[in-house]
GROMACS .gro file of C-alpha atoms in nm:
model
  280
    1MET     CA    1   0.926  -0.719  -0.397
    2SER     CA    2   0.997  -0.710  -0.024
    3VAL     CA    3   0.763  -0.551   0.229
    4GLY     CA    4   1.002  -0.260   0.280
    5ALA     CA    5   1.047  -0.206  -0.092
    6ARG     CA    6   0.670  -0.194  -0.144
    7ALA     CA    7   0.640   0.077   0.120
    8GLU     CA    8   0.925   0.284  -0.019
    9ALA     CA    9   0.784   0.252  -0.371
   10LEU     CA   10   0.488   0.461  -0.254
   11ILE     CA   11   0.725   0.734  -0.136
   12ILE     CA   12   0.920   0.726  -0.463
   13ASP     CA   13   0.604   0.731  -0.677
   14LEU     CA   14   0.484   1.042  -0.493
   15GLY     CA   15   0.817   1.218  -0.554
   16ILE     CA   16   0.888   1.260  -0.182
   17THR     CA   17   1.252   1.343  -0.104
   18SER     CA   18   1.236   1.511   0.239
   19PRO     CA   19   1.114   1.400   0.584
   20LYS     CA   20   0.880   1.701   0.608
   21ASP     CA   21   0.694   1.582   0.297
   22ILE     CA   22   0.603   1.239   0.436
   23ASP     CA   23   0.238   1.321   0.503
   24VAL     CA   24   0.105   0.982   0.608
   25GLU     CA   25  -0.263   1.082   0.587
   26ALA     CA   26  -0.212   1.212   0.232
   27ILE     CA   27  -0.030   0.890   0.138
   28ALA     CA   28  -0.322   0.691   0.280
   29PHE     CA   29  -0.570   0.906   0.083
   30ASP     CA   30  -0.373   0.832  -0.235
   31SER     CA   31  -0.418   0.460  -0.156
   32ASN     CA   32  -0.796   0.507  -0.112
   33VAL     CA   33  -0.774   0.478   0.265
   34LYS     CA   34  -0.959   0.740   0.468
   35VAL     CA   35  -0.804   0.812   0.809
   36VAL     CA   36  -1.038   0.887   1.099
   37TYR     CA   37  -0.929   0.973   1.454
   38GLU     CA   38  -1.180   0.843   1.704
   39THR     CA   39  -1.160   0.726   2.064
   40MET     CA   40  -1.188   0.347   2.088
   41THR     CA   41  -1.169   0.087   2.362
   42GLY     CA   42  -1.004  -0.252   2.325
   43CYS     CA   43  -0.782  -0.158   2.033
   44GLU     CA   44  -0.559   0.125   1.915
   45ALA     CA   45  -0.638   0.110   1.544
   46MET     CA   46  -0.886  -0.057   1.311
   47LEU     CA   47  -0.893  -0.114   0.937
   48VAL     CA   48  -1.212  -0.196   0.750
   49GLY     CA   49  -1.202  -0.231   0.373
   50TYR     CA   50  -1.457  -0.283   0.099
   51CYS     CA   51  -1.360  -0.334  -0.266
   52ASP     CA   52  -1.087  -0.080  -0.339
   53ARG     CA   53  -1.153   0.153  -0.046
   54ALA     CA   54  -1.094   0.137   0.329
   55ILE     CA   55  -1.129   0.333   0.651
   56ALA     CA   56  -0.849   0.334   0.907
   57THR     CA   57  -0.973   0.439   1.250
   58ILE     CA   58  -0.698   0.555   1.485
   59ASN     CA   59  -0.729   0.598   1.860
   60PRO     CA   60  -0.590   0.947   1.941
   61SER     CA   61  -0.289   0.922   2.171
   62GLY     CA   62  -0.171   1.283   2.182
   63VAL     CA   63   0.170   1.164   2.062
   64ARG     CA   64   0.207   1.242   1.693
   65GLY     CA   65   0.481   0.986   1.628
   66ARG     CA   66   0.269   0.703   1.763
   67GLU     CA   67  -0.039   0.816   1.570
   68ARG     CA   68   0.160   0.834   1.247
   69PHE     CA   69   0.295   0.485   1.304
   70SER     CA   70  -0.059   0.356   1.360
   71VAL     CA   71  -0.174   0.508   1.029
   72ALA     CA   72   0.127   0.364   0.844
   73HIS     CA   73   0.071   0.026   1.012
   74GLU     CA   74  -0.290   0.009   0.894
   75LEU     CA   75  -0.181   0.120   0.549
   76GLY     CA   76   0.057  -0.175   0.555
   77HIS     CA   77  -0.232  -0.410   0.623
   78TRP     CA   78  -0.422  -0.253   0.331
   79HIS     CA   79  -0.138  -0.307   0.085
   80LEU     CA   80  -0.020  -0.644   0.217
   81HIS     CA   81  -0.325  -0.821   0.356
   82ARG     CA   82  -0.619  -0.681   0.161
   83GLY     CA   83  -0.945  -0.868   0.201
   84ARG     CA   84  -0.920  -0.887   0.579
   85SER     CA   85  -1.025  -0.652   0.857
   86PHE     CA   86  -0.786  -0.579   1.143
   87GLN     CA   87  -0.816  -0.461   1.501
   88CYS     CA   88  -0.467  -0.375   1.621
   89ARG     CA   89  -0.417  -0.350   1.994
   90VAL     CA   90  -0.094  -0.153   1.992
   91ASP     CA   91   0.062   0.139   1.809
   92ASP     CA   92   0.413   0.055   1.925
   93PRO     CA   93   0.637  -0.189   1.733
   94SER     CA   94   0.787  -0.314   2.061
   95ALA     CA   95   0.488  -0.535   2.141
   96ASN     CA   96   0.485  -0.700   1.799
   97LEU     CA   97   0.858  -0.773   1.817
   98SER     CA   98   0.793  -0.989   2.121
   99SER     CA   99   0.504  -1.175   1.957
  100ASN     CA  100   0.470  -1.430   1.677
  101ARG     CA  101   0.201  -1.247   1.484
  102ALA     CA  102   0.340  -1.249   1.130
  103HIS     CA  103   0.087  -1.006   0.982
  104GLU     CA  104   0.149  -0.751   1.257
  105LYS     CA  105   0.525  -0.771   1.212
  106GLU     CA  106   0.486  -0.725   0.836
  107ALA     CA  107   0.266  -0.421   0.890
  108ASP     CA  108   0.528  -0.282   1.130
  109THR     CA  109   0.800  -0.331   0.868
  110PHE     CA  110   0.587  -0.156   0.609
  111ALA     CA  111   0.522   0.133   0.846
  112ALA     CA  112   0.890   0.171   0.932
  113HIS     CA  113   0.994   0.191   0.568
  114LEU     CA  114   0.708   0.424   0.482
  115LEU     CA  115   0.785   0.673   0.759
  116LEU     CA  116   1.164   0.630   0.749
  117PRO     CA  117   1.248   0.534   0.390
  118THR     CA  118   1.606   0.418   0.348
  119PHE     CA  119   1.710   0.670   0.082
  120ILE     CA  120   1.598   0.961   0.304
  121PHE     CA  121   1.673   0.819   0.650
  122LYS     CA  122   2.021   0.680   0.583
  123PRO     CA  123   2.188   1.014   0.497
  124GLU     CA  124   2.029   1.171   0.806
  125ILE     CA  125   2.163   0.904   1.040
  126ALA     CA  126   2.502   0.856   0.870
  127GLN     CA  127   2.626   1.189   1.004
  128PHE     CA  128   2.660   1.026   1.348
  129LYS     CA  129   2.934   0.770   1.418
  130HIS     CA  130   2.749   0.591   1.698
  131PRO     CA  131   2.405   0.753   1.724
  132THR     CA  132   2.300   0.820   2.082
  133PHE     CA  133   1.942   0.839   2.200
  134GLN     CA  134   1.977   1.218   2.201
  135GLN     CA  135   2.079   1.213   1.834
  136LEU     CA  136   1.809   0.960   1.747
  137THR     CA  137   1.557   1.190   1.915
  138GLN     CA  138   1.676   1.471   1.689
  139VAL     CA  139   1.624   1.254   1.380
  140ALA     CA  140   1.290   1.130   1.511
  141GLY     CA  141   1.177   1.491   1.540
  142ALA     CA  142   1.259   1.555   1.174
  143PHE     CA  143   1.061   1.248   1.063
  144GLU     CA  144   0.783   1.284   1.325
  145THR     CA  145   0.839   0.929   1.445
  146SER     CA  146   0.880   0.774   1.789
  147ILE     CA  147   1.223   0.709   1.933
  148MET     CA  148   1.136   0.337   1.930
  149ALA     CA  149   1.059   0.330   1.558
  150THR     CA  150   1.368   0.539   1.481
  151ALA     CA  151   1.599   0.313   1.683
  152LEU     CA  152   1.463   0.005   1.510
  153ARG     CA  153   1.520   0.162   1.168
  154LEU     CA  154   1.880   0.229   1.274
  155VAL     CA  155   1.915  -0.147   1.312
  156GLY     CA  156   1.742  -0.207   0.980
  157ILE     CA  157   1.974   0.005   0.767
  158ASN     CA  158   2.277  -0.187   0.903
  159ILE     CA  159   2.543   0.085   0.889
  160VAL     CA  160   2.667   0.035   1.246
  161PRO     CA  161   2.705  -0.285   1.456
  162VAL     CA  162   2.422  -0.215   1.699
  163ILE     CA  163   2.170  -0.415   1.899
  164VAL     CA  164   1.849  -0.253   2.017
  165ALA     CA  165   1.695  -0.438   2.308
  166CYS     CA  166   1.412  -0.400   2.555
  167TYR     CA  167   1.440  -0.514   2.917
  168ASN     CA  168   1.231  -0.492   3.230
  169LYS     CA  169   1.323  -0.594   3.583
  170ASP     CA  170   1.241  -0.956   3.503
  171GLY     CA  171   1.471  -0.970   3.203
  172LYS     CA  172   1.478  -0.940   2.826
  173ARG     CA  173   1.155  -0.881   2.638
  174TRP     CA  174   1.311  -0.872   2.292
  175SER     CA  175   1.626  -0.777   2.104
  176LEU     CA  176   1.707  -0.691   1.744
  177PRO     CA  177   2.065  -0.693   1.606
  178SER     CA  178   2.187  -0.530   1.287
  179ALA     CA  179   2.250  -0.779   1.007
  180ASP     CA  180   2.630  -0.774   1.030
  181ILE     CA  181   2.641  -0.889   1.393
  182PRO     CA  182   2.734  -1.261   1.403
  183ASN     CA  183   2.473  -1.503   1.533
  184ARG     CA  184   2.729  -1.633   1.782
  185TRP     CA  185   2.665  -1.342   2.022
  186PHE     CA  186   2.390  -1.424   2.273
  187LEU     CA  187   2.248  -1.157   2.500
  188LYS     CA  188   2.182  -1.252   2.860
  189GLU     CA  189   1.820  -1.308   2.949
  190LYS     CA  190   1.861  -1.146   3.292
  191LEU     CA  191   2.019  -0.806   3.343
  192ASP     CA  192   2.364  -0.801   3.498
  193GLU     CA  193   2.379  -0.580   3.807
  194ASP     CA  194   2.680  -0.399   3.659
  195THR     CA  195   2.488  -0.267   3.356
  196PHE     CA  196   2.360   0.089   3.336
  197THR     CA  197   2.024  -0.054   3.234
  198TYR     CA  198   1.999  -0.239   3.566
  199ASP     CA  199   2.067   0.087   3.749
  200LEU     CA  200   1.799   0.267   3.547
  201LEU     CA  201   1.530   0.007   3.612
  202ASN     CA  202   1.610  -0.055   3.977
  203SER     CA  203   1.721   0.284   4.109
  204GLY     CA  204   1.610   0.529   3.841
  205LYS     CA  205   1.968   0.636   3.764
  206GLN     CA  206   1.966   0.801   3.422
  207CYS     CA  207   2.215   0.712   3.149
  208SER     CA  208   2.321   1.040   2.988
  209GLY     CA  209   2.520   0.901   2.696
  210LEU     CA  210   2.706   0.604   2.552
  211SER     CA  211   2.950   0.451   2.798
  212LYS     CA  212   3.187   0.156   2.771
  213GLN     CA  213   3.107  -0.170   2.945
  214PRO     CA  214   3.282  -0.509   2.954
  215ALA     CA  215   3.099  -0.722   2.699
  216GLU     CA  216   3.065  -0.998   2.959
  217THR     CA  217   2.803  -0.790   3.140
  218TRP     CA  218   2.577  -0.831   2.838
  219PHE     CA  219   2.666  -1.155   2.662
  220GLU     CA  220   2.660  -1.519   2.768
  221ASN     CA  221   2.967  -1.608   2.562
  222SER     CA  222   3.267  -1.729   2.763
  223ASP     CA  223   3.505  -1.510   2.560
  224ALA     CA  224   3.300  -1.191   2.611
  225GLU     CA  225   3.550  -1.079   2.875
  226LYS     CA  226   3.795  -0.999   2.593
  227TYR     CA  227   3.575  -0.725   2.449
  228GLU     CA  228   3.393  -0.403   2.530
  229VAL     CA  229   3.058  -0.262   2.420
  230ARG     CA  230   2.907   0.085   2.434
  231GLU     CA  231   2.578   0.101   2.623
  232GLN     CA  232   2.306   0.361   2.657
  233CYS     CA  233   1.954   0.316   2.791
  234ILE     CA  234   1.637   0.520   2.836
  235SER     CA  235   1.307   0.457   3.009
  236SER     CA  236   1.036   0.322   2.780
  237LEU     CA  237   0.676   0.209   2.792
  238GLY     CA  238   0.541  -0.016   3.065
  239ASP     CA  239   0.832   0.006   3.311
  240THR     CA  240   1.081  -0.112   3.050
  241ALA     CA  241   1.415   0.021   2.929
  242LEU     CA  242   1.517   0.064   2.567
  243VAL     CA  243   1.886  -0.019   2.517
  244LEU     CA  244   2.148   0.064   2.255
  245LEU     CA  245   2.450  -0.168   2.245
  246TYR     CA  246   2.734  -0.099   2.001
  247LEU     CA  247   2.981  -0.384   1.946
  248GLU     CA  248   3.349  -0.315   1.885
  249PRO     CA  249   3.493  -0.421   1.545
  250ASP     CA  250   3.683  -0.722   1.685
  251MET     CA  251   3.355  -0.875   1.800
  252LEU     CA  252   3.243  -0.895   1.437
  253GLU     CA  253   3.547  -1.108   1.355
  254ALA     CA  254   3.519  -1.350   1.649
  255GLY     CA  255   3.507  -1.716   1.550
  256PHE     CA  256   3.229  -1.965   1.609
  257ASP     CA  257   3.143  -2.026   1.974
  258PRO     CA  258   3.007  -2.381   2.021
  259ASN     CA  259   2.959  -2.350   2.396
  260VAL     CA  260   2.696  -2.083   2.430
  261ALA     CA  261   2.323  -2.089   2.493
  262THR     CA  262   2.142  -2.366   2.304
  263ARG     CA  263   2.396  -2.397   2.021
  264ARG     CA  264   2.134  -2.300   1.765
  265TYR     CA  265   2.385  -2.194   1.499
  266ASN     CA  266   2.683  -2.361   1.334
  267GLU     CA  267   3.010  -2.198   1.233
  268HIS     CA  268   2.849  -2.072   0.912
  269GLY     CA  269   2.566  -1.900   1.096
  270SER     CA  270   2.308  -2.158   0.983
  271TYR     CA  271   2.027  -2.267   1.214
  272ILE     CA  272   2.066  -2.613   1.368
  273PRO     CA  273   1.727  -2.781   1.424
  274LYS     CA  274   1.671  -3.021   1.710
  275ARG     CA  275   1.728  -3.380   1.610
  276ALA     CA  276   1.412  -3.581   1.574
  277THR     CA  277   1.383  -3.895   1.784
  278LEU     CA  278   1.441  -4.201   1.568
  279ARG     CA  279   1.175  -4.470   1.579
  280ARG     CA  280   1.282  -4.828   1.608
   0.00000   0.00000   0.00000
């Protein structure tokens, strides 16, 4: 069973069918995890377990969505990595997306599926053709989740061709595409001066909604000039911008591009490893 399926099984077993019934502390209690809110330094959450019981200590942030994600994250560690203690430094999935910490990413996936289970979240989001940050904020309010976690779940359910990315003035921190977007599309590492995201980070100009942009402002591909994307951005943590990029349908049908980036994928979308040096 996948990490996400294990999380959603808890929701199903408890008979939860509505966002308002996803009481993360009660779900933790049912898993023999006691949740304690206590000010800490050096970490945002801590899980300590013994036998079949554990205590999850959460650093209060004053932001309910972030606190709920921290609880769900620690609950993920309890179900996935039992037998170990964890001190988690962040309560925001953005930091773990830009790291290589497998256990933290797994706990984030568990938390996302627990707080935004597919069978409840998908009907809520499907009412929007291309969800904007304003609409995602509306959904996030119903689920008591952060806009970050909600945007990432939008990618995860794969009903629209969207990329969620995070940039600062120095360039890309991370990006996450929905599953149907071909591997051949490579985002630029540095922001193009013609993007709305560049304007937000460098002059504070707000992006009120989705707007069309030439795809070449976002992608390295030489044929990107043939296409358009829809872009929206908002300010995020640590002087970064969170970006929504919707690809047009023709971009999903574009053929293999052998002349982009490091050529890490072949025409079938398979990873191409670097050739080992032959010994003589």
